[in-house]
Amino acid sequence: MADEFVQRSLDEIRFWSRIMKEHSLFLKLGFTCEDTQLIQEADRFYSIFEDIENRAFAYTPDVDPRVIYDFNNVVHTAVCHIWAFKRKVLGLIIQCKILGSNFPLLVDHVSREAAYFMNRLKQLNTGTLDPLPDAVINENVFFLKIMADHAKFINHLLDPSERKLVEQARDFSHDFDQLLFQAIDLDSMRPQSQTQPLLDQFVDQNRVSVRQLRDFKKTARDLIEACRIKSIIPPLLADHVFREASHFLEILDAFDAALSHSK
């Protein structure tokens, strides 16, 4: 159990600390040159999470679990602070106190990811990870909205002349909105909805859609990196959303294997 705790903790921190680091950069790029204090705060968070990421990769699987328990607490504190920063920025944008190019939904989106990371660290340290039926629904409700958001961001950041890609992004946005509504319905029907056949179908259906979205994101990323399409999407952002889709697909694959094993 100790080894599993260490590995799961390091896996989560290695993935999400890079995401938090990149969020800091994306927020910074969306500020105007007049927002000097916000830019400095974003730079500070970038450095904090870069250090956390480096520390996470420096640990080996045989590290003392007590060291990782303490590390999780340190990371949790840092994530709490960046979550508060993101919510502050969201308030400033919505109240028209700052301008720039950060969509309010994007800032809310990155704050939801920070809240998710905070909760996962707390679950790991308290040993209160969700049982499989709850985890299947909770993870899908969270990640399906993340995927729907990504499709909307891609749609709005592509040049309008990229009509085919814009249409594809719009279609993905609609599809994932529908999948999210289905997940919310399944959530509200708990615990009666948590039967093996329903959860099997739920996971299988979402795996197909997430795989298609991941492949679309990979294609878009490769085209952006090769400067073959017109957009204002930085290559790093294109890779960022591709990695998150791949991460969600890994979670769904693990659910599929666990559900098959429990039959």
Coordinates of C-alpha atoms in Angstrom, one line a residue, residues 32-235:
T32 CA -1.7 43.7 -20.5
C33 CA 1.7 45.3 -19.9
E34 CA 0.0 47.5 -17.2
D35 CA -0.9 44.5 -15.0
T36 CA 2.6 44.4 -13.6
Q37 CA 1.7 43.0 -10.2
L38 CA -0.4 40.2 -11.8
I39 CA 2.5 39.4 -14.1
Q40 CA 4.9 39.2 -11.2
E41 CA 2.5 36.9 -9.3
A42 CA 2.1 34.6 -12.4
D43 CA 5.9 34.5 -12.7
R44 CA 6.2 33.5 -9.1
F45 CA 3.7 30.7 -9.5
Y46 CA 5.5 29.5 -12.6
S47 CA 8.8 29.2 -10.6
I48 CA 7.0 27.5 -7.6
F49 CA 5.4 24.8 -9.8
E50 CA 8.5 24.3 -11.9
D51 CA 10.4 23.6 -8.6
I52 CA 7.6 21.2 -7.5
E53 CA 7.7 19.4 -10.8
N54 CA 11.5 19.0 -10.6
R55 CA 11.3 17.7 -7.1
A56 CA 8.6 15.2 -8.0
F57 CA 10.7 13.8 -10.8
A58 CA 13.8 13.6 -8.5
Y59 CA 12.0 11.2 -6.1
T60 CA 12.3 7.5 -6.7
P61 CA 9.5 4.9 -6.1
D62 CA 11.3 3.6 -3.0
V63 CA 11.2 6.9 -1.2
D64 CA 9.9 6.9 2.4
P65 CA 6.1 7.4 2.2
R66 CA 6.3 9.9 5.1
V67 CA 8.5 12.1 2.9
I68 CA 5.8 12.0 0.1
Y69 CA 3.1 12.6 2.7
D70 CA 4.9 15.8 3.7
F71 CA 5.6 16.7 0.1
N72 CA 1.9 16.3 -0.7
N73 CA 1.1 18.8 2.0
V74 CA 3.6 21.3 0.6
V75 CA 2.2 21.0 -2.9
H76 CA -1.4 21.3 -1.5
T77 CA -0.5 24.6 0.0
A78 CA 0.9 25.9 -3.3
V79 CA -2.1 24.7 -5.2
C80 CA -4.4 26.5 -2.7
H81 CA -2.5 29.7 -3.3
I82 CA -2.7 29.4 -7.1
W83 CA -6.4 28.6 -6.9
A84 CA -7.0 31.8 -4.9
F85 CA -4.9 33.8 -7.5
K86 CA -7.0 32.4 -10.4
R87 CA -10.2 33.2 -8.6
K88 CA -9.0 36.7 -7.9
V89 CA -8.1 37.2 -11.6
L90 CA -11.6 35.9 -12.6
G91 CA -13.2 38.5 -10.3
L92 CA -11.1 41.3 -11.8
I93 CA -12.0 40.3 -15.3
I94 CA -15.8 39.9 -14.6
Q95 CA -15.9 43.2 -12.8
C96 CA -14.1 44.9 -15.8
K97 CA -11.2 46.0 -13.5
I98 CA -8.6 44.5 -15.9
L99 CA -8.6 44.0 -19.7
G100 CA -6.5 41.5 -21.7
S101 CA -7.2 38.3 -23.6
N102 CA -8.0 35.8 -20.8
F103 CA -11.6 34.5 -21.3
P104 CA -13.5 34.4 -18.0
L105 CA -14.4 30.8 -18.8
L106 CA -10.7 30.0 -19.3
V107 CA -9.8 31.4 -15.9
D108 CA -12.7 29.5 -14.3
H109 CA -11.5 26.4 -16.1
V110 CA -8.0 26.6 -14.8
S111 CA -9.2 27.3 -11.3
R112 CA -11.4 24.2 -11.4
E113 CA -8.4 22.1 -12.4
A114 CA -6.5 23.6 -9.4
A115 CA -9.5 22.6 -7.1
Y116 CA -9.4 19.1 -8.5
F117 CA -5.7 18.8 -7.8
M118 CA -6.1 20.1 -4.3
N119 CA -8.8 17.5 -3.6
R120 CA -6.8 14.7 -5.1
L121 CA -3.8 15.5 -2.8
K122 CA -6.1 15.6 0.2
Q123 CA -7.7 12.3 -0.8
L124 CA -4.2 10.7 -1.1
N125 CA -3.0 11.9 2.2
T126 CA -6.2 10.9 4.1
G127 CA -6.6 7.6 2.3
T128 CA -10.1 8.5 1.2
L129 CA -10.1 7.9 -2.5
D130 CA -13.5 7.4 -4.0
P131 CA -14.7 3.8 -4.4
L132 CA -14.9 2.7 -8.0
P133 CA -18.6 3.5 -8.8
D134 CA -18.3 7.0 -7.3
A135 CA -14.9 7.6 -9.0
V136 CA -16.3 6.7 -12.4
I137 CA -19.1 9.3 -12.2
N138 CA -17.1 12.0 -10.4
E139 CA -14.1 11.9 -12.8
N140 CA -16.3 11.9 -15.8
V141 CA -18.4 14.9 -14.6
F142 CA -15.2 16.8 -14.0
F143 CA -13.3 15.9 -17.2
L144 CA -16.2 16.0 -19.6
K145 CA -16.6 19.7 -18.8
I146 CA -12.9 20.2 -19.2
M147 CA -13.0 18.6 -22.6
A148 CA -16.1 20.6 -23.6
D149 CA -14.3 23.8 -22.5
H150 CA -11.3 22.9 -24.6
A151 CA -13.4 22.5 -27.7
K152 CA -14.9 25.9 -27.1
F153 CA -11.5 27.5 -26.6
I154 CA -10.1 25.9 -29.8
N155 CA -13.1 27.1 -31.7
H156 CA -12.6 30.7 -30.6
L157 CA -8.8 30.8 -31.0
L158 CA -8.7 29.4 -34.5
D159 CA -8.7 31.9 -37.3
P160 CA -12.3 32.2 -38.6
S161 CA -11.0 31.4 -42.1
E162 CA -10.1 27.9 -40.9
R163 CA -13.8 26.9 -41.5
K164 CA -13.4 23.2 -41.4
L165 CA -11.5 23.1 -38.2
V166 CA -13.8 25.6 -36.6
E167 CA -16.7 23.4 -37.5
Q168 CA -15.1 20.3 -36.1
A169 CA -14.3 22.2 -32.8
R170 CA -17.9 23.4 -32.6
D171 CA -19.2 19.8 -33.2
F172 CA -16.9 18.5 -30.4
S173 CA -18.2 21.3 -28.1
H174 CA -21.8 20.2 -28.7
D175 CA -20.9 16.4 -28.3
F176 CA -19.1 16.9 -25.0
D177 CA -21.9 19.2 -23.7
Q178 CA -24.3 16.3 -24.3
L179 CA -22.0 13.8 -22.7
L180 CA -21.6 16.1 -19.7
F181 CA -25.4 16.4 -19.4
Q182 CA -25.7 12.6 -19.5
A183 CA -23.0 12.3 -16.7
I184 CA -24.9 14.9 -14.6
D185 CA -28.1 12.9 -15.0
L186 CA -26.3 9.7 -14.0
D187 CA -24.8 11.6 -11.0
S188 CA -28.3 12.7 -9.8
M189 CA -29.6 9.1 -10.1
R190 CA -27.0 7.8 -7.6
P191 CA -26.7 5.2 -6.1
Q192 CA -29.4 3.5 -8.2
S193 CA -27.6 4.4 -11.4
Q194 CA -24.3 2.7 -10.3
T195 CA -25.0 -0.7 -11.8
Q196 CA -22.3 -2.6 -13.7
P197 CA -24.1 -2.5 -17.1
L198 CA -24.8 1.3 -16.9
L199 CA -21.2 2.1 -15.8
D200 CA -19.7 -0.1 -18.5
Q201 CA -21.8 1.6 -21.2
F202 CA -21.0 5.0 -19.7
V203 CA -17.2 4.4 -19.8
D204 CA -17.2 2.8 -23.2
Q205 CA -19.2 5.6 -24.8
N206 CA -17.0 8.3 -23.3
R207 CA -13.8 6.5 -24.3
V208 CA -14.8 6.6 -27.9
S209 CA -15.5 10.3 -27.8
V210 CA -12.4 11.2 -25.8
R211 CA -10.2 9.2 -28.2
Q212 CA -11.7 11.1 -31.2
L213 CA -11.2 14.5 -29.4
R214 CA -7.6 13.5 -28.4
D215 CA -6.8 12.7 -32.0
F216 CA -8.3 16.0 -33.2
K217 CA -6.2 17.8 -30.7
K218 CA -3.1 15.9 -31.8
T219 CA -3.7 16.8 -35.4
A220 CA -4.3 20.5 -34.5
R221 CA -1.2 20.6 -32.3
D222 CA 1.0 19.1 -35.1
L223 CA -0.5 21.6 -37.7
I224 CA 0.1 24.5 -35.3
E225 CA 3.7 23.5 -34.6
A226 CA 4.3 23.2 -38.4
C227 CA 2.7 26.6 -39.0
R228 CA 0.2 25.0 -41.4
I229 CA -3.0 26.5 -40.0
K230 CA -3.9 30.0 -39.0
S231 CA -4.7 30.6 -35.3
I232 CA -3.7 32.5 -32.2
I233 CA -3.1 29.2 -30.3
P234 CA 0.4 28.9 -28.9
P235 CA 2.0 25.5 -29.7

